[in-house]
PDB file of C-alpha atoms in Angstrom:
ATOM      1  CA  MET A 390      73.499 -75.717 -24.459  1.00  0.00           C
ATOM      2  CA  PHE A 391      70.985 -74.359 -23.692  1.00  0.00           C
ATOM      3  CA  PRO A 392      69.878 -71.711 -25.327  1.00  0.00           C
ATOM      4  CA  VAL A 393      68.075 -69.334 -22.264  1.00  0.00           C
ATOM      5  CA  LEU A 394      70.268 -68.170 -19.938  1.00  0.00           C
ATOM      6  CA  GLY A 395      69.142 -69.801 -16.086  1.00  0.00           C
ATOM      7  CA  ALA A 396      65.953 -71.599 -17.457  1.00  0.00           C
ATOM      8  CA  THR A 397      65.926 -75.246 -16.617  1.00  0.00           C
ATOM      9  CA  ALA A 398      63.910 -78.258 -17.477  1.00  0.00           C
ATOM     10  CA  ASN A 399      60.620 -76.736 -15.547  1.00  0.00           C
ATOM     11  CA  ASP A 400      60.256 -73.777 -18.372  1.00  0.00           C
ATOM     12  CA  PHE A 401      60.385 -75.970 -21.062  1.00  0.00           C
ATOM     13  CA  SER A 402      57.131 -76.741 -23.139  1.00  0.00           C
ATOM     14  CA  ASN A 403      57.378 -79.356 -25.899  1.00  0.00           C
ATOM     15  CA  ASP A 404      54.340 -78.149 -27.475  1.00  0.00           C
ATOM     16  CA  PHE A 405      55.310 -78.910 -30.945  1.00  0.00           C
ATOM     17  CA  GLY A 406      52.346 -79.962 -32.857  1.00  0.00           C
ATOM     18  CA  ALA A 407      50.022 -78.348 -30.702  1.00  0.00           C
ATOM     19  CA  PRO A 408      47.041 -76.713 -32.589  1.00  0.00           C
ATOM     20  CA  ARG A 409      47.427 -73.333 -34.236  1.00  0.00           C
ATOM     21  CA  ALA A 410      45.018 -70.933 -35.927  1.00  0.00           C
ATOM     22  CA  ASP A 411      47.936 -69.045 -38.052  1.00  0.00           C
ATOM     23  CA  THR A 412      49.551 -72.211 -39.062  1.00  0.00           C
ATOM     24  CA  GLY A 413      47.654 -75.112 -38.171  1.00  0.00           C
ATOM     25  CA  PHE A 414      49.957 -76.686 -35.857  1.00  0.00           C
ATOM     26  CA  HIS A 415      53.047 -75.378 -33.840  1.00  0.00           C
ATOM     27  CA  GLN A 416      56.341 -76.053 -35.541  1.00  0.00           C
ATOM     28  CA  GLY A 417      58.773 -75.203 -32.524  1.00  0.00           C
ATOM     29  CA  ILE A 418      59.299 -75.905 -28.731  1.00  0.00           C
ATOM     30  CA  ASP A 419      58.886 -73.122 -26.294  1.00  0.00           C
ATOM     31  CA  ILE A 420      61.393 -72.199 -23.170  1.00  0.00           C
ATOM     32  CA  PHE A 421      59.693 -69.263 -20.887  1.00  0.00           C
ATOM     33  CA  ALA A 422      61.750 -66.860 -18.843  1.00  0.00           C
ATOM     34  CA  PRO A 423      61.410 -62.917 -18.449  1.00  0.00           C
ATOM     35  CA  ALA A 424      61.365 -60.795 -20.535  1.00  0.00           C
ATOM     36  CA  GLY A 425      65.119 -59.645 -21.733  1.00  0.00           C
ATOM     37  CA  THR A 426      66.581 -63.204 -20.550  1.00  0.00           C
ATOM     38  CA  PRO A 427      69.936 -63.617 -22.396  1.00  0.00           C
ATOM     39  CA  VAL A 428      69.432 -66.271 -25.197  1.00  0.00           C
ATOM     40  CA  LEU A 429      72.649 -67.896 -26.035  1.00  0.00           C
ATOM     41  CA  ALA A 430      74.045 -69.736 -29.048  1.00  0.00           C
ATOM     42  CA  ILE A 431      74.073 -73.769 -28.578  1.00  0.00           C
ATOM     43  CA  ASN A 432      76.466 -74.094 -30.908  1.00  0.00           C
ATOM     44  CA  ASP A 433      79.402 -72.665 -32.968  1.00  0.00           C
ATOM     45  CA  GLY A 434      77.877 -71.583 -36.650  1.00  0.00           C
ATOM     46  CA  VAL A 435      76.411 -68.828 -38.674  1.00  0.00           C
ATOM     47  CA  LEU A 436      73.456 -66.288 -37.961  1.00  0.00           C
ATOM     48  CA  SER A 437      70.968 -65.779 -40.810  1.00  0.00           C
ATOM     49  CA  LEU A 438      68.123 -64.278 -41.874  1.00  0.00           C
ATOM     50  CA  VAL A 439      68.102 -61.719 -38.885  1.00  0.00           C
ATOM     51  CA  GLY A 440      65.042 -59.957 -38.920  1.00  0.00           C
ATOM     52  CA  TRP A 441      61.552 -59.705 -38.795  1.00  0.00           C
ATOM     53  CA  ASN A 442      58.532 -61.719 -39.876  1.00  0.00           C
ATOM     54  CA  THR A 443      55.122 -61.828 -38.335  1.00  0.00           C
ATOM     55  CA  LEU A 444      54.720 -64.693 -37.327  1.00  0.00           C
ATOM     56  CA  GLY A 445      58.578 -64.920 -35.238  1.00  0.00           C
ATOM     57  CA  GLY A 446      58.665 -61.495 -34.654  1.00  0.00           C
ATOM     58  CA  ARG A 447      62.402 -60.248 -34.312  1.00  0.00           C
ATOM     59  CA  ARG A 448      64.421 -63.723 -35.352  1.00  0.00           C
ATOM     60  CA  PHE A 449      66.907 -65.329 -37.130  1.00  0.00           C
ATOM     61  CA  TRP A 450      68.840 -68.951 -37.775  1.00  0.00           C
ATOM     62  CA  LEU A 451      71.734 -70.583 -36.629  1.00  0.00           C
ATOM     63  CA  THR A 452      73.037 -73.013 -38.430  1.00  0.00           C
ATOM     64  CA  ASP A 453      76.172 -75.178 -37.150  1.00  0.00           C
ATOM     65  CA  LYS A 454      78.922 -77.120 -39.066  1.00  0.00           C
ATOM     66  CA  TYR A 455      77.120 -79.868 -39.357  1.00  0.00           C
ATOM     67  CA  GLY A 456      74.171 -78.099 -41.135  1.00  0.00           C
ATOM     68  CA  ASN A 457      72.151 -78.555 -37.798  1.00  0.00           C
ATOM     69  CA  MET A 458      69.506 -75.363 -38.635  1.00  0.00           C
ATOM     70  CA  PHE A 459      68.311 -73.721 -35.051  1.00  0.00           C
ATOM     71  CA  TYR A 460      65.375 -71.243 -35.190  1.00  0.00           C
ATOM     72  CA  PHE A 461      64.993 -68.302 -32.750  1.00  0.00           C
ATOM     73  CA  ALA A 462      62.078 -66.641 -32.430  1.00  0.00           C
ATOM     74  CA  HIS A 463      60.186 -64.004 -30.574  1.00  0.00           C
ATOM     75  CA  LEU A 464      62.850 -61.784 -29.380  1.00  0.00           C
ATOM     76  CA  SER A 465      62.263 -58.746 -27.668  1.00  0.00           C
ATOM     77  CA  ALA A 466      65.891 -57.369 -28.941  1.00  0.00           C
ATOM     78  CA  TYR A 467      69.174 -58.853 -30.589  1.00  0.00           C
ATOM     79  CA  SER A 468      72.771 -58.744 -29.144  1.00  0.00           C
ATOM     80  CA  PRO A 469      75.093 -56.833 -31.190  1.00  0.00           C
ATOM     81  CA  LEU A 470      76.798 -60.176 -32.455  1.00  0.00           C
ATOM     82  CA  ALA A 471      73.416 -60.092 -34.017  1.00  0.00           C
ATOM     83  CA  ARG A 472      73.729 -59.916 -37.671  1.00  0.00           C
ATOM     84  CA  ASP A 473      73.383 -61.554 -41.518  1.00  0.00           C
ATOM     85  CA  GLY A 474      76.565 -63.922 -41.482  1.00  0.00           C
ATOM     86  CA  ALA A 475      78.141 -63.477 -38.345  1.00  0.00           C
ATOM     87  CA  GLN A 476      80.098 -66.017 -37.232  1.00  0.00           C
ATOM     88  CA  VAL A 477      78.999 -67.171 -33.448  1.00  0.00           C
ATOM     89  CA  ARG A 478      80.542 -69.315 -30.071  1.00  0.00           C
ATOM     90  CA  ALA A 479      78.156 -71.694 -28.316  1.00  0.00           C
ATOM     91  CA  GLY A 480      77.509 -69.503 -25.552  1.00  0.00           C
ATOM     92  CA  ASP A 481      77.568 -66.849 -27.004  1.00  0.00           C
ATOM     93  CA  VAL A 482      74.555 -63.864 -26.240  1.00  0.00           C
ATOM     94  CA  ILE A 483      72.908 -63.205 -29.402  1.00  0.00           C
ATOM     95  CA  GLY A 484      69.478 -62.575 -28.562  1.00  0.00           C
ATOM     96  CA  PHE A 485      67.020 -61.462 -25.715  1.00  0.00           C
ATOM     97  CA  LEU A 486      63.867 -63.418 -24.658  1.00  0.00           C
ATOM     98  CA  GLY A 487      60.430 -61.675 -25.275  1.00  0.00           C
ATOM     99  CA  HIS A 488      57.225 -61.906 -27.582  1.00  0.00           C
ATOM    100  CA  THR A 489      57.431 -60.372 -30.604  1.00  0.00           C
ATOM    101  CA  GLY A 490      55.423 -61.642 -33.913  1.00  0.00           C
ATOM    102  CA  ASP A 491      52.160 -63.630 -32.847  1.00  0.00           C
ATOM    103  CA  ALA A 492      53.179 -64.047 -29.403  1.00  0.00           C
ATOM    104  CA  GLN A 493      52.357 -60.768 -28.584  1.00  0.00           C
ATOM    105  CA  PHE A 494      49.542 -61.843 -25.966  1.00  0.00           C
ATOM    106  CA  THR A 495      51.698 -64.850 -24.182  1.00  0.00           C
ATOM    107  CA  PRO A 496      54.289 -65.008 -21.605  1.00  0.00           C
ATOM    108  CA  PRO A 497      57.970 -63.945 -22.914  1.00  0.00           C
ATOM    109  CA  HIS A 498      59.207 -67.062 -24.778  1.00  0.00           C
ATOM    110  CA  LEU A 499      61.838 -68.579 -26.898  1.00  0.00           C
TER     111      LEU A 499
END
């Protein structure tokens, strides 16, 4: 399962560890697509920390049954499923791509 609907390997940027002024280094990878593109749950799991923070903007975590945790950030909006404690299934629309938080001056991405 890929987390951005319709995105391909060409939209993926493996910039983990790249220098960043606010955190020292980038602690994720980016997937670029038009603003508002649906963001999908990549595995069955539970959502947590649905809300806002300065770096991630609109963000949340998805924890699967194996304990893997996936961070989704810079969303423009949440789907109605996105609430703390929500059980989601792989492929559910859980948000919409944006550039909130410290990504406000970048192209839309997850």
